Structure formats: structure tokens, C-alpha cells
């Protein structure tokens, strides 16, 4: 069972560069999420999606963009990387006929450093 | 501002002892979640609490939810070293899809 797969696992970017963090799930889940976790802190929601073609902002969306063209994939795009975006990024998915009935399944995370 | 507060933030306890972690939240919600995170790892779901008065138990861990008090507890019974980890609670405010996580409780169980 692959579950939620994130790539890459580690990445170092220079200030001003752009990149896309990939997230794929093979559980046919409708709901997908992107979080960032700063050292010693909880997770903060960046963007979420309730289904293919539908995305919305979370708590900390500035500097990021997402798309959801298929049920399986939910890439996160960083434009003009800044040191404040240094963090660990987690993608998650969940099922259920109503959001929140089931737990979120998390990927292994992408550790991103902006120098 | 919506807040989810956990206490304590750090907990060092001896094996065999009991303790409770508290999760308070400031918004209307009947959906609360507990997750475990080992150092450098991802999050693992422990409990999903979906109504007032919900109680769930798994091994040495038991979670409960009081939606009127906006409080959830995670009770640890006879702690063992393997329970050492960071525990997060998360809330899904009513009418939204935006989960809010607490800052976590770092638990260390000493042999």
C-alpha cells in the first residue's frame, strides 16, 4: 500500500527559485491537504481540495499555489522562494462522505531549505 | 482568532505512571483528532472523536471529547518507553474544511 507519496524528500533552494512539491495518493480520497510544520510547532494548513478541480486557501497560503486536475494528484507550487518558507511540508488525504468523518493520512514529508 | 491549545507542551514521566494531556479549543466543533509523531517522521492517526461524550481507547491510550467545554483529553495509563513521541490534537471547526492543529505535547517516558 503506497498511501500518500510525496516527492522529493529533501530539497535545497536558493532565494527566488521556484519548485513544485508533488503529492499523489492511491486511496481514491476526495479530500487532500497541504501543511507546513515549522520546528517545534504544529501543522498549519496551506491549501486544501475537496475534489478534482476544487481548491481553496488555508491559514497560510501566501507564496504558494496548488492545482487538482485529478483525484490522485495535488501538487504544491512555490514561486519566488523565500527563507521564511524553510519548513517541512506534509501532504495529507482523507475519505468520507463528509469532511472530517475519517482521519487524515499523511505522506512522509518534504524537508525544504531556502538559502 | 481560532486557537487550539495543548498542555502541557513538554512532559517527562516515568514508566508505569499515569498522566493526561489536555486539548482546549476556541471554536464550535464536534470533530477532534489525535495524532502521534515520532522525531523526523510523519503523523499517525490515533483517534477520531466525532461527538460530544465520545470516548475511544487503544492500548494504554484513551481519548475523550467534551464539546460543551471545548476540551479533549488524552489519558496515558501505565506509560511505557515506546509511547515517547509528540502528540497533536486537531480540530475541524463546524462548517469548514480547515483543520487547526495544536502545537503538540512532547512526551518522554523514562525507564
Short mmCIF file of C-alpha atoms in Angstrom, two decimals:
data_model
loop_
_atom_site.label_atom_id
_atom_site.label_comp_id
_atom_site.label_asym_id
_atom_site.label_seq_id
_atom_site.Cartn_x
_atom_site.Cartn_y
_atom_site.Cartn_z
CA UNK A 1 0.00 0.00 0.00
CA UNK A 2 1.60 3.24 -1.16
CA UNK A 3 -0.90 5.59 0.56
CA UNK A 4 0.22 9.22 0.22
CA UNK A 5 3.51 9.67 -1.65
CA UNK A 6 5.47 12.92 -1.58
CA UNK A 7 8.47 13.83 -3.70
CA UNK A 8 11.14 14.97 -3.24
CA UNK A 9 12.00 14.06 0.36
CA UNK A 10 14.65 16.78 0.67
CA UNK A 11 15.42 19.88 -1.31
CA UNK A 12 17.59 22.96 -1.01
CA UNK A 13 16.55 26.02 -2.98
CA UNK A 14 18.11 29.38 -3.50
CA UNK A 15 16.13 32.52 -2.73
CA UNK A 16 13.96 33.44 -5.70
CA UNK A 17 13.88 29.97 -7.25
CA UNK A 18 10.64 28.09 -7.85
CA UNK A 19 9.71 24.47 -7.41
CA UNK A 20 6.80 22.08 -7.25
CA UNK A 21 6.27 19.62 -4.42
CA UNK A 22 4.50 16.53 -5.67
CA UNK A 23 1.80 14.62 -3.80
CA UNK A 24 -0.03 11.52 -5.02
CA UNK A 25 -2.50 9.28 -3.22
CA UNK A 26 -3.77 5.91 -4.38
CA UNK A 27 -6.71 5.58 -1.98
CA UNK A 28 -9.26 7.43 -4.13
CA UNK A 29 -9.71 10.04 -1.42
CA UNK A 30 -11.69 13.16 -2.23
CA UNK A 31 -10.06 15.44 0.31
CA UNK A 32 -6.43 16.49 0.07
CA UNK A 33 -4.40 18.98 2.09
CA UNK A 34 -1.03 20.68 2.23
CA UNK A 35 0.51 21.65 5.55
CA UNK A 36 3.75 23.14 6.69
CA UNK A 37 5.39 22.32 10.00
CA UNK A 38 7.98 24.68 11.40
CA UNK A 39 10.43 23.35 14.04
CA UNK A 40 8.74 22.58 17.34
CA UNK A 41 5.34 23.67 16.08
CA UNK A 42 2.09 22.17 14.97
CA UNK A 43 0.89 21.96 11.40
CA UNK A 44 -0.53 24.93 9.54
CA UNK A 45 -2.87 24.45 6.60
CA UNK A 46 -1.66 25.99 3.34
CA UNK A 47 -4.28 24.82 0.82
CA UNK A 48 -6.89 22.12 0.60
CA UNK A 49 -9.05 20.45 -2.03
CA UNK A 50 -12.43 18.75 -1.71
CA UNK A 51 -12.23 17.11 -5.11
CA UNK A 52 -10.73 17.33 -8.57
CA UNK A 53 -10.92 20.89 -9.86
CA UNK A 54 -11.77 22.41 -6.48
CA UNK A 55 -9.17 24.07 -4.26
CA UNK A 56 -9.23 26.71 -1.55
CA UNK A 57 -6.89 28.62 0.72
CA UNK A 58 -5.99 27.52 4.19
CA UNK A 59 -4.46 29.50 7.01
CA UNK A 60 -1.10 30.37 5.36
CA UNK A 61 -1.50 30.41 1.55
CA UNK A 62 0.74 33.36 0.65
CA UNK A 63 3.63 32.40 -1.62
CA UNK A 64 2.05 29.10 -2.68
CA UNK A 65 -0.25 27.79 -5.37
CA UNK A 66 -1.98 24.46 -5.94
CA UNK A 67 -3.94 22.64 -8.58
CA UNK A 68 -6.04 19.48 -8.56
CA UNK A 69 -6.62 18.18 -12.04
CA UNK A 70 -7.08 14.55 -10.93
CA UNK A 71 -8.30 12.82 -7.80
CA UNK A 72 -4.85 11.35 -7.21
CA UNK A 73 -2.54 14.36 -7.56
CA UNK A 74 -2.28 17.59 -5.59
CA UNK A 75 0.96 19.46 -6.37
CA UNK A 76 2.10 22.49 -4.38
CA UNK A 77 3.95 25.22 -6.23
CA UNK A 78 6.35 27.65 -4.58
CA UNK A 79 7.04 30.77 -6.59
CA UNK A 80 9.97 33.04 -5.70
CA UNK A 81 11.17 31.02 -2.71
CA UNK A 82 11.93 32.98 0.46
CA UNK A 83 13.82 31.93 3.64
CA UNK A 84 10.51 32.07 5.56
CA UNK A 85 9.34 29.09 3.51
CA UNK A 86 12.00 26.86 5.00
CA UNK A 87 9.92 24.15 6.63
CA UNK A 88 8.74 20.56 6.44
CA UNK A 89 5.78 20.16 4.11
CA UNK A 90 3.22 17.43 4.59
CA UNK A 91 0.54 16.34 2.18
CA UNK A 92 -2.48 14.51 3.54
CA UNK A 93 -5.67 12.95 2.25
CA UNK A 94 -8.91 11.73 3.75
CA UNK A 95 -12.08 9.96 2.69
CA UNK A 96 -15.64 10.02 3.93
CA UNK A 97 -18.90 11.28 2.57
CA UNK A 98 -18.45 14.30 4.80
CA UNK A 99 -15.20 16.03 5.58
CA UNK A 100 -13.85 15.00 8.94
CA UNK A 101 -15.51 11.63 9.37
CA UNK A 102 -12.24 9.87 8.73
CA UNK A 103 -8.69 10.67 9.85
CA UNK A 104 -6.17 12.23 7.54
CA UNK A 105 -3.44 10.04 6.08
CA UNK A 106 -0.12 11.83 5.84
CA UNK A 107 2.79 11.48 3.48
CA UNK A 108 6.36 11.25 4.75
CA UNK A 109 7.00 14.95 4.19
CA UNK A 110 9.35 17.12 2.15
CA UNK A 111 12.12 18.90 4.02
CA UNK A 112 12.75 22.16 2.22
CA UNK A 113 15.51 24.66 2.95
CA UNK A 114 15.72 28.06 1.29
CA UNK A 115 19.18 29.61 1.38
CA UNK B 1 -8.74 34.02 16.35
CA UNK B 2 -9.27 30.29 16.33
CA UNK B 3 -6.94 28.55 18.74
CA UNK B 4 -6.15 25.01 19.74
CA UNK B 5 -4.07 24.87 22.89
CA UNK B 6 -2.41 21.84 24.36
CA UNK B 7 -0.93 21.43 27.76
CA UNK B 8 1.49 20.56 28.87
CA UNK B 9 3.83 21.32 25.98
CA UNK B 10 6.51 19.05 27.43
CA UNK B 11 6.00 16.05 29.65
CA UNK B 12 8.63 13.83 31.17
CA UNK B 13 7.23 10.89 33.06
CA UNK B 14 8.40 7.62 34.49
CA UNK B 15 7.36 4.26 33.17
CA UNK B 16 4.31 2.90 34.89
CA UNK B 17 2.83 6.28 35.74
CA UNK B 18 -0.45 7.77 34.52
CA UNK B 19 -0.92 11.19 33.03
CA UNK B 20 -3.35 13.29 30.99
CA UNK B 21 -2.75 15.66 28.10
CA UNK B 22 -5.31 18.40 27.59
CA UNK B 23 -6.51 20.00 24.37
CA UNK B 24 -8.64 23.15 24.56
CA UNK B 25 -10.12 24.83 21.52
CA UNK B 26 -11.86 28.14 20.96
CA UNK B 27 -14.39 27.36 18.22
CA UNK B 28 -17.52 25.32 17.72
CA UNK B 29 -16.63 21.82 16.66
CA UNK B 30 -17.71 18.24 17.18
CA UNK B 31 -14.74 16.76 15.38
CA UNK B 32 -11.45 16.28 17.14
CA UNK B 33 -8.44 14.17 16.24
CA UNK B 34 -5.34 12.91 17.98
CA UNK B 35 -2.14 12.15 16.10
CA UNK B 36 1.25 10.86 17.07
CA UNK B 37 4.53 11.99 15.52
CA UNK B 38 7.90 10.35 16.12
CA UNK B 39 11.01 12.52 15.63
CA UNK B 40 11.68 13.19 11.97
CA UNK B 41 8.64 11.17 10.93
CA UNK B 42 5.16 11.74 9.63
CA UNK B 43 1.92 11.87 11.60
CA UNK B 44 -0.03 8.77 12.52
CA UNK B 45 -3.71 8.85 13.38
CA UNK B 46 -4.60 7.69 16.89
CA UNK B 47 -8.23 8.68 17.47
CA UNK B 48 -11.14 10.34 15.70
CA UNK B 49 -13.76 11.78 18.07
CA UNK B 50 -16.97 12.77 16.32
CA UNK B 51 -19.47 13.71 19.01
CA UNK B 52 -19.89 15.08 22.49
CA UNK B 53 -19.04 12.45 25.07
CA UNK B 54 -17.10 10.30 22.62
CA UNK B 55 -14.52 8.07 24.28
CA UNK B 56 -12.06 5.83 22.48
CA UNK B 57 -9.32 3.56 23.80
CA UNK B 58 -6.40 1.84 22.18
CA UNK B 59 -3.92 0.04 24.39
CA UNK B 60 -2.60 2.42 27.05
CA UNK B 61 -4.19 5.49 25.46
CA UNK B 62 -7.72 6.76 25.95
CA UNK B 63 -9.20 9.89 24.39
CA UNK B 64 -12.39 11.74 25.22
CA UNK B 65 -14.27 14.74 23.92
CA UNK B 66 -16.46 17.30 25.72
CA UNK B 67 -17.77 19.66 23.04
CA UNK B 68 -19.58 21.88 25.53
CA UNK B 69 -16.37 22.56 27.43
CA UNK B 70 -14.41 22.55 24.14
CA UNK B 71 -11.99 20.13 25.72
CA UNK B 72 -10.43 16.84 24.77
CA UNK B 73 -8.16 14.71 26.91
CA UNK B 74 -5.64 12.04 26.05
CA UNK B 75 -5.05 9.82 29.05
CA UNK B 76 -1.97 7.64 29.31
CA UNK B 77 -2.14 4.61 31.58
CA UNK B 78 0.99 2.90 32.89
CA UNK B 79 3.30 4.63 30.44
CA UNK B 80 5.98 2.68 28.62
CA UNK B 81 9.05 3.96 26.77
CA UNK B 82 7.51 3.22 23.37
CA UNK B 83 4.93 5.94 23.98
CA UNK B 84 7.65 8.62 23.78
CA UNK B 85 6.62 10.89 20.89
CA UNK B 86 4.91 14.19 20.17
CA UNK B 87 1.12 14.12 20.37
CA UNK B 88 -1.03 16.57 18.45
CA UNK B 89 -4.70 17.30 18.71
CA UNK B 90 -6.51 18.84 15.75
CA UNK B 91 -9.95 20.38 15.42
CA UNK B 92 -12.21 20.75 12.41
CA UNK B 93 -14.39 23.81 13.05
CA UNK B 94 -18.04 23.33 12.18
CA UNK B 95 -18.89 24.24 8.62
CA UNK B 96 -15.31 24.33 7.34
CA UNK B 97 -12.68 22.04 5.84
CA UNK B 98 -9.83 23.87 7.59
CA UNK B 99 -8.21 21.78 10.28
CA UNK B 100 -6.45 23.57 13.11
CA UNK B 101 -3.65 21.78 14.92
CA UNK B 102 -2.38 22.32 18.41
CA UNK B 103 1.32 22.96 18.96
CA UNK B 104 1.85 19.47 20.28
CA UNK B 105 2.85 17.80 23.54
CA UNK B 106 6.31 16.29 23.56
CA UNK B 107 6.19 13.21 25.77
CA UNK B 108 9.27 11.47 27.09
CA UNK B 109 8.83 8.31 29.09
CA UNK B 110 11.83 7.48 31.25
CA UNK B 111 12.76 3.91 32.07
#
